[in-house]
Amino acid sequence: MADVLVQEGEEPKLSKKELNKLAKKAQKASKAAEVNLVKMADVLVQEGEEPKLSKKELNKLAKKAQKASKAAEKGGNQQQSASDEQEDYSKDFYGSYGLVNSKEKKELNFLRVKEVTAANASKDIWVRGRVHTTRSKGKNCFLVLRQGVYTVQVAMFMNEKISKQMLKFVSSISKESIVDVYATINKVENPIESSLSLPLPLPKLPLQIEDASRRAPTDEEKSNEQENQLAVVNLDTRLDNRVLDLRTTTSHAIFRIQAGVCNQFRNILDARGFVEIMAPKIISAPSEGGANVFEVSYFKGSAYLAQSPQLYKQMAIAGDFEKVYTIGPVFRAEDSNTHRHMTEFVGLDLEMAFNFHYHEVMETIAEVLTQMFKGLQQNYPDEIAAVGNQYPAEPFQFCEPPLILKYPDAIALLRANGIEIGDEDDLSTPVEKFLGKLVKERYSTDFYVLDKFPLAVRPFYTMPDAHDARYSNSYDMFMRGEEILSGAQRIHDADILTERAKHHQVDLVKIQSYIDAFKYGCPPHAGGGIGLERVTMLFLGLHNIRLASLFPRDPKRLTP
Amino acid sequence: MADVLVQEGEEPKLSKKELNKLAKKAQKASKAAEVNLVKMADVLVQEGEEPKLSKKELNKLAKKAQKASKAAEKGGNQQQSASDEQEDYSKDFYGSYGLVNSKEKKELNFLRVKEVTAANASKDIWVRGRVHTTRSKGKNCFLVLRQGVYTVQVAMFMNEKISKQMLKFVSSISKESIVDVYATINKVENPIESSLSLPLPLPKLPLQIEDASRRAPTDEEKSNEQENQLAVVNLDTRLDNRVLDLRTTTSHAIFRIQAGVCNQFRNILDARGFVEIMAPKIISAPSEGGANVFEVSYFKGSAYLAQSPQLYKQMAIAGDFEKVYTIGPVFRAEDSNTHRHMTEFVGLDLEMAFNFHYHEVMETIAEVLTQMFKGLQQNYPDEIAAVGNQYPAEPFQFCEPPLILKYPDAIALLRANGIEIGDEDDLSTPVEKFLGKLVKERYSTDFYVLDKFPLAVRPFYTMPDAHDARYSNSYDMFMRGEEILSGAQRIHDADILTERAKHHQVDLVKIQSYIDAFKYGCPPHAGGGIGLERVTMLFLGLHNIRLASLFPRDPKRLTP
């Protein structure tokens, strides 16, 4: 029987002594060898000795296994004699399933790799995993099996139950194959060696999972010529081979955290009485003016892809839903090739009727985000740490209640630090970043709200400030100095909306249905749209938004 | 002070005696009149006597109120003397807010309309609601306020605190205005008259909420000439004026249930270890062959809108996420103008790696849906009843464990009931409906699974049956005889997938990235896609899918 070794710690090493001890124990083992590995195309799946398999099934399997074993040996030792083959006393215990096309139902109680812990030591278990690495040393063979973010090491030692052929078969399994193993969980005092640093080269994979998992060298490391530079996979190779790149611990962690962002957002809003709505993505006219919109052929005419669900959120408010949110794709035909722009991203949008002042909404949104950050840190500490291993970043910091900064105060802070900027100027991206740095220094927070933007730099539907016509009831929210949300009180009066649209030279005909929505009474309301991938990227301190999108889309990338 | 009357029961009447009693009580009232109504454009919002408002504010308000009162009376009694106006001793207690542009912060503790219950009787409260109907009778005025699906009646009687002018002002408020009222909750023995049957005509609304809320007459009622036929709003008028139509109790109930479908789906899957993913909607090539796909201009080239997230779910499986789901828009360029087709709908998609047999997945999906139906019936009984008032339907029936029918058995059942159909024929829509009826009669369930469709009628990526090449490892699921889910085991082997694509004459160049996803080992997997609006429609027994889409899209409708 193989041993599944319980990994503990980060960069463990198995001592020589430990290895010898294990080998001796294994050789003495009187139990049948129950490691069973079965090869099929690229997917290896086990079939083997378990009480539930009939004798007939086992025989069939053994024959298949011998064939597979022969095939596996063709490339290696073609001279192997027939007598050697007859000596394969393990032949019933490994082989290939062939195509798993649901021919028969089977029940094996697989233990999850993450459940292979010291607490389960000495139990005999089935486990299914992907071959992360294999390493054979004479009469030993080690397999690291990976399942999501968890790995476990399988140790096999040649003995009276594990044949030479079986070891050869196992060590010939290509990386990224899927195998089933029956083994005993064995707790080792000195945790086992991580095979991550000993990759078996497998040229046919377009990228190696280990390389794609590696932290990029720091400038210091780069300048150190003596250091043995290990391969790091560049972003385009990653994205071209996204299926393989997604198998890294880092990718798994990123997308589990991203699912957590959505989950937190919805749960927090549900608890506050918001209703989830669905907004259409195909629209008859661009609601935000007309620039940066994708056109779609629509039967004999044409249509557009929604740049935001804003109109529909607002119509739901006019329809008395009071508090609504929606999560869905948002499309921007901007030819921006930056680290933070994509042509399609996921919007976390919310809109809320208020009683008297838009701060009721702005404060709600800021609280929702703060609550979300807390939830993420509580629920995903392992995933955050895993991402940090590859992409080191300061932990995300925030304060409670959230910091709210007025635009004029931000301008004053910038000027006091040498930035020349007019009262009603918009913030450029570098200035935003710099402001984030100043805010972090002064207030120790990576998250803050910037309130009361100049009216001139906001869209026509933004409610002007009641006290100073130069400003507006609008706000942005920032994480690590980058904008993640833009929001405002919207004009809920059809006449004023028309007037402001004219002022902005927006074609009234195109936005008629937008204006009509406010003709039969609409409560005052405000809201905002959050970029999901930006939240993920900035919460984790990633350097490129594409790492936070499963299948990113930008002006130059439409595949996979 | 006005009285907020607690409604109990469905079609209550306020007796003459009750009305007199109330009127007398009101006239004797020594308290100040605190009904405050304020008109602005179409949105009416209250401002009024509450400890938090300063004397100055009150004075300002009173002046505004007098102006508003004058304006309101212009249309009516222009002859009103100046002395009458001076006699308006209520002038401080009603008026208009003007534009609510967040000029000042205010805190009023509004009670929700649904909280206006007998348990709160005799409390003085603020409530905000939309004017559903107004009715004045001499010295009385009744307002029905609506908030979402809840309504409450406000009764005002002229007395030493409620002036003639105030009553006139209140009764002049147009329907669908929003008002704030300060009043005492008054429990009445015989619940109050529903004003729903006494709409004040307001021609400027393109549809009346009461009409849009009305059940269509049955054939029997239609043929009854004596019956006074009340207006029913047709679907196109509804959808053209969707903001108003959304205000009906029925619409609120439908979309709360729909939010519940998504919520249940996610919670059930989260608990089973699924991970939520986001799939791109802009794709480089149509994955399902090329028919029925919308084309998008993409910078200097072109792209397509995803007909399903299937490829991306499968790639996530190949990326070792094991169990994934995604909720998002799905686009179909089908020129189908039926009760159950839209060009854009919301897909609830899931995909799952299995160990040995696709039934592990099929049974999981059927269980998830069954659990969802239970959750909906438990959590939304009021909403289901509300929809039933307008669109009567048999309660949705299902069995546990879910019924799974094999395709050949369904064919046999159909033949036994007079349908001529070949072994490998697909089911037409009427035949599906008829099969649903037969299944309901025999098994008492509105939900069932049809397993093992003929291979010929399924897409190229469907795994053939291991035992009979005419069939496949695929299934549909039905509600009330209509398909809501299509699913299958997918071919996870690149070579077999290529072969099947060739057999179906699919252009291999266009699906190369799909095929490539399976080149580096993919576990066997199956899944399915559920139409959200179909689930909502069929769970509730609605007759048209557009009622279950906030802003439906079909070949003829792109607005609002």
Coordinates of N, CA, C and O in Angstrom, one line a residue, chain A residues 46-136:
Chain A
Q46 N -8.5 6.2 -11.8 CA -8.2 4.9 -11.2 C -9.5 4.0 -11.3 O -10.6 4.4 -11.4
E47 N -9.2 2.7 -11.2 CA -10.2 1.7 -11.1 C -9.4 0.6 -10.2 O -8.3 0.4 -10.4
G48 N -10.1 0.0 -9.3 CA -9.2 -1.0 -8.6 C -9.8 -1.7 -7.5 O -11.1 -1.9 -7.5
E49 N -9.0 -2.2 -6.6 CA -9.4 -3.1 -5.6 C -10.2 -2.4 -4.5 O -9.7 -1.6 -3.8
E50 N -11.4 -2.7 -4.5 CA -12.3 -2.1 -3.5 C -13.4 -3.2 -3.3 O -13.8 -3.8 -4.3
P51 N -13.9 -3.4 -2.2 CA -14.9 -4.5 -2.0 C -16.0 -4.4 -3.0 O -16.6 -5.4 -3.5
K52 N -16.4 -3.2 -3.5 CA -17.5 -3.1 -4.4 C -17.3 -3.5 -5.8 O -18.3 -3.7 -6.5
L53 N -16.0 -3.7 -6.2 CA -15.8 -4.2 -7.6 C -15.9 -5.7 -7.6 O -15.3 -6.4 -6.8
S54 N -16.6 -6.2 -8.6 CA -16.7 -7.7 -8.7 C -15.4 -8.3 -9.2 O -14.5 -7.6 -9.8
K55 N -15.2 -9.6 -9.0 CA -14.0 -10.3 -9.5 C -13.9 -10.1 -11.0 O -12.8 -9.9 -11.5
K56 N -15.0 -10.2 -11.6 CA -15.0 -10.1 -13.1 C -14.5 -8.8 -13.6 O -13.6 -8.7 -14.5
E57 N -15.0 -7.7 -12.9 CA -14.5 -6.4 -13.2 C -13.0 -6.3 -13.0 O -12.3 -5.7 -13.8
L58 N -12.5 -6.9 -11.9 CA -11.1 -6.8 -11.6 C -10.3 -7.5 -12.7 O -9.2 -7.0 -13.1
N59 N -10.8 -8.6 -13.1 CA -10.0 -9.4 -14.2 C -10.0 -8.5 -15.5 O -8.9 -8.4 -16.1
K60 N -11.1 -8.0 -15.8 CA -11.2 -7.1 -17.0 C -10.2 -6.0 -16.9 O -9.4 -5.7 -17.8
L61 N -10.2 -5.4 -15.7 CA -9.3 -4.3 -15.4 C -7.8 -4.7 -15.5 O -7.0 -4.0 -16.1
A62 N -7.5 -5.9 -15.0 CA -6.1 -6.4 -15.0 C -5.6 -6.5 -16.5 O -4.5 -6.1 -16.8
K63 N -6.5 -7.0 -17.3 CA -6.1 -7.2 -18.7 C -5.8 -5.8 -19.3 O -4.8 -5.6 -20.0
K64 N -6.7 -4.9 -19.1 CA -6.5 -3.5 -19.6 C -5.3 -2.9 -19.1 O -4.5 -2.3 -19.8
A65 N -5.0 -3.2 -17.8 CA -3.8 -2.6 -17.1 C -2.6 -3.1 -17.8 O -1.6 -2.4 -18.0
Q66 N -2.6 -4.4 -18.1 CA -1.4 -5.0 -18.7 C -1.1 -4.3 -20.1 O 0.0 -4.0 -20.4
K67 N -2.2 -4.1 -20.8 CA -2.0 -3.5 -22.1 C -1.5 -2.1 -21.9 O -0.5 -1.6 -22.6
A68 N -2.1 -1.4 -21.0 CA -1.6 0.0 -20.7 C -0.2 0.0 -20.3 O 0.6 0.8 -20.7
S69 N 0.2 -1.0 -19.5 CA 1.5 -1.1 -19.0 C 2.5 -1.3 -20.1 O 3.6 -0.7 -20.2
K70 N 2.1 -2.2 -21.0 CA 2.9 -2.4 -22.2 C 3.1 -1.1 -23.0 O 4.3 -0.8 -23.4
A71 N 2.0 -0.5 -23.2 CA 2.1 0.8 -24.0 C 3.0 1.8 -23.3 O 3.8 2.4 -24.0
A72 N 2.9 1.8 -22.0 CA 3.7 2.8 -21.2 C 5.2 2.5 -21.4 O 6.1 3.3 -21.3
E73 N 5.5 1.2 -21.5 CA 6.9 0.7 -21.6 C 7.5 0.8 -23.0 O 8.7 0.8 -23.1
K74 N 6.7 0.9 -24.0 CA 7.1 0.9 -25.3 C 8.2 1.9 -25.5 O 9.3 1.6 -26.1
G75 N 8.0 3.2 -25.0 CA 8.9 4.2 -25.2 C 10.2 3.9 -24.4 O 11.3 4.3 -24.9
G76 N 10.1 3.2 -23.3 CA 11.3 3.0 -22.5 C 12.0 1.7 -22.9 O 12.8 1.7 -23.8
N77 N 11.8 0.7 -22.1 CA 12.5 -0.6 -22.3 C 11.7 -1.5 -23.2 O 10.9 -2.3 -22.7
Q78 N 12.0 -1.5 -24.5 CA 11.3 -2.3 -25.4 C 11.8 -3.8 -25.3 O 11.1 -4.7 -25.9
Q79 N 12.9 -4.0 -24.7 CA 13.5 -5.3 -24.6 C 12.9 -6.2 -23.5 O 13.3 -7.3 -23.4
Q80 N 12.1 -5.6 -22.7 CA 11.5 -6.3 -21.6 C 11.0 -7.7 -22.0 O 10.2 -7.8 -22.9
S81 N 11.4 -8.7 -21.3 CA 11.0 -10.1 -21.7 C 9.6 -10.4 -21.3 O 9.0 -9.8 -20.4
A82 N 9.0 -11.4 -22.0 CA 7.7 -11.9 -21.7 C 7.6 -12.4 -20.2 O 6.6 -12.2 -19.5
S83 N 8.7 -13.0 -19.8 CA 8.7 -13.5 -18.4 C 8.6 -12.4 -17.4 O 7.9 -12.5 -16.4
D84 N 9.2 -11.3 -17.7 CA 9.1 -10.1 -16.8 C 7.7 -9.7 -16.7 O 7.2 -9.4 -15.6
E85 N 7.0 -9.7 -17.8 CA 5.6 -9.3 -17.8 C 4.8 -10.3 -16.9 O 3.9 -9.9 -16.2
Q86 N 5.1 -11.6 -17.1 CA 4.3 -12.5 -16.3 C 4.6 -12.3 -14.8 O 3.8 -12.7 -14.0
E87 N 5.7 -11.8 -14.5 CA 6.1 -11.6 -13.1 C 5.4 -10.4 -12.5 O 5.6 -10.0 -11.3
D88 N 4.5 -9.7 -13.3 CA 3.9 -8.5 -12.7 C 2.8 -8.9 -11.8 O 1.6 -8.9 -12.1
Y89 N 3.2 -9.1 -10.5 CA 2.2 -9.5 -9.5 C 1.3 -8.4 -9.0 O 0.4 -8.6 -8.3
S90 N 1.5 -7.2 -9.5 CA 0.7 -6.0 -9.1 C -0.3 -5.7 -10.2 O -1.1 -4.8 -10.1
K91 N -0.4 -6.6 -11.3 CA -1.1 -6.2 -12.5 C -2.6 -5.9 -12.2 O -3.2 -5.1 -12.9
D92 N -3.2 -6.5 -11.1 CA -4.6 -6.2 -10.8 C -4.8 -4.8 -10.2 O -5.9 -4.4 -9.9
F93 N -3.7 -4.1 -9.9 CA -3.9 -3.0 -9.0 C -3.6 -1.6 -9.7 O -3.4 -0.6 -9.0
Y94 N -3.4 -1.7 -11.0 CA -3.3 -0.4 -11.6 C -3.8 -0.5 -13.1 O -4.0 -1.6 -13.6
G95 N -3.9 0.6 -13.7 CA -4.4 0.5 -15.1 C -5.2 1.8 -15.4 O -5.2 2.7 -14.7
S96 N -5.8 1.8 -16.6 CA -6.6 2.9 -17.1 C -8.1 2.6 -17.1 O -8.5 1.5 -17.4
Y97 N -8.9 3.6 -16.8 CA -10.3 3.5 -16.9 C -10.8 3.4 -18.4 O -11.9 3.0 -18.6
G98 N -10.0 3.9 -19.3 CA -10.6 4.2 -20.6 C -11.5 5.4 -20.5 O -11.5 6.1 -19.5
L99 N -12.2 5.7 -21.5 CA -13.1 6.9 -21.5 C -14.2 6.8 -20.5 O -14.9 5.7 -20.5
V100 N -14.3 7.7 -19.6 CA -15.3 7.6 -18.6 C -16.6 8.2 -19.2 O -16.9 9.4 -19.1
N101 N -17.4 7.3 -19.9 CA -18.6 7.8 -20.5 C -19.8 7.3 -19.8 O -20.8 7.0 -20.5
S102 N -19.7 7.2 -18.5 CA -20.9 6.8 -17.7 C -21.4 5.4 -18.0 O -22.6 5.1 -17.9
K103 N -20.4 4.5 -18.3 CA -20.9 3.1 -18.7 C -21.4 2.4 -17.4 O -22.4 1.7 -17.5
E104 N -20.8 2.7 -16.3 CA -21.3 2.0 -15.1 C -21.3 3.0 -13.9 O -20.5 3.9 -13.9
K105 N -22.2 2.8 -13.0 CA -22.2 3.6 -11.8 C -21.3 2.9 -10.8 O -21.3 1.7 -10.7
K106 N -20.6 3.7 -10.0 CA -19.7 3.2 -9.0 C -19.7 4.1 -7.9 O -19.9 5.3 -8.1
E107 N -19.5 3.6 -6.7 CA -19.4 4.5 -5.6 C -18.1 4.3 -4.8 O -17.9 3.2 -4.3
L108 N -17.2 5.2 -4.9 CA -16.0 5.2 -4.1 C -16.1 6.4 -3.1 O -16.5 7.5 -3.6
N109 N -15.8 6.2 -1.9 CA -15.9 7.3 -1.0 C -14.5 8.0 -1.0 O -13.6 7.6 -0.3
F110 N -14.4 9.0 -1.9 CA -13.1 9.7 -2.0 C -13.0 10.7 -0.8 O -14.0 11.4 -0.4
L111 N -11.8 10.7 -0.2 CA -11.5 11.7 0.8 C -11.0 12.9 0.0 O -10.3 12.8 -1.0
R112 N -11.4 14.2 0.4 CA -10.9 15.4 -0.2 C -9.4 15.5 0.2 O -9.1 15.1 1.3
V113 N -8.6 16.0 -0.7 CA -7.2 16.2 -0.4 C -7.0 17.0 0.9 O -6.2 16.7 1.7
K114 N -7.9 18.0 1.0 CA -7.7 18.9 2.2 C -8.1 18.1 3.5 O -7.7 18.5 4.6
E115 N -8.8 17.0 3.3 CA -9.1 16.2 4.5 C -8.0 15.2 4.9 O -8.1 14.5 5.9
V116 N -7.0 15.1 4.0 CA -5.9 14.2 4.3 C -5.0 14.9 5.4 O -4.1 15.7 5.0
T117 N -5.4 14.7 6.6 CA -4.7 15.5 7.7 C -4.2 14.4 8.7 O -4.6 13.3 8.7
A118 N -3.4 14.9 9.7 CA -2.9 14.1 10.7 C -4.0 13.4 11.5 O -3.9 12.3 12.0
A119 N -5.1 14.1 11.6 CA -6.3 13.6 12.4 C -6.8 12.3 11.7 O -7.4 11.5 12.4
N120 N -6.5 12.1 10.4 CA -7.0 10.9 9.8 C -5.9 9.9 9.6 O -6.0 8.9 8.8
A121 N -4.8 10.1 10.3 CA -3.6 9.2 10.2 C -4.0 7.7 10.4 O -4.8 7.4 11.2
S122 N -3.3 6.9 9.6 CA -3.5 5.4 9.6 C -4.8 4.9 9.0 O -5.0 3.7 8.9
K123 N -5.6 5.8 8.5 CA -6.8 5.4 7.8 C -6.4 5.0 6.3 O -5.6 5.6 5.7
D124 N -7.2 4.0 5.8 CA -7.0 3.6 4.4 C -8.1 4.4 3.6 O -9.3 4.3 3.9
I125 N -7.6 5.1 2.6 CA -8.5 6.0 1.9 C -8.4 5.9 0.4 O -7.3 5.5 -0.1
W126 N -9.4 6.4 -0.3 CA -9.3 6.7 -1.7 C -9.2 8.2 -1.9 O -9.8 8.9 -1.1
V127 N -8.4 8.6 -2.8 CA -8.3 10.0 -3.1 C -8.1 10.2 -4.6 O -7.4 9.4 -5.2
R128 N -8.7 11.2 -5.1 CA -8.6 11.5 -6.5 C -7.9 12.9 -6.7 O -8.3 13.8 -6.0
G129 N -6.9 13.0 -7.5 CA -6.2 14.3 -7.7 C -5.5 14.3 -9.0 O -5.4 13.3 -9.7
R130 N -5.0 15.5 -9.3 CA -4.3 15.7 -10.5 C -2.8 15.5 -10.2 O -2.3 15.9 -9.1
V131 N -2.0 14.9 -11.1 CA -0.6 14.7 -10.9 C 0.1 16.0 -11.0 O 0.2 16.6 -12.1
H132 N 0.5 16.6 -9.9 CA 1.2 17.8 -9.9 C 2.7 17.6 -10.3 O 3.2 18.3 -11.2
T133 N 3.3 16.7 -9.7 CA 4.7 16.2 -10.1 C 4.9 14.8 -9.8 O 4.2 14.2 -8.9
T134 N 5.8 14.1 -10.5 CA 6.2 12.7 -10.1 C 7.7 12.7 -10.0 O 8.4 13.5 -10.7
R135 N 8.2 11.9 -9.2 CA 9.6 11.8 -9.0 C 9.9 10.3 -8.6 O 9.3 9.8 -7.7
S136 N 10.8 9.7 -9.4 CA 11.1 8.3 -9.0 C 12.6 8.2 -8.7 O 13.4 8.9 -9.4

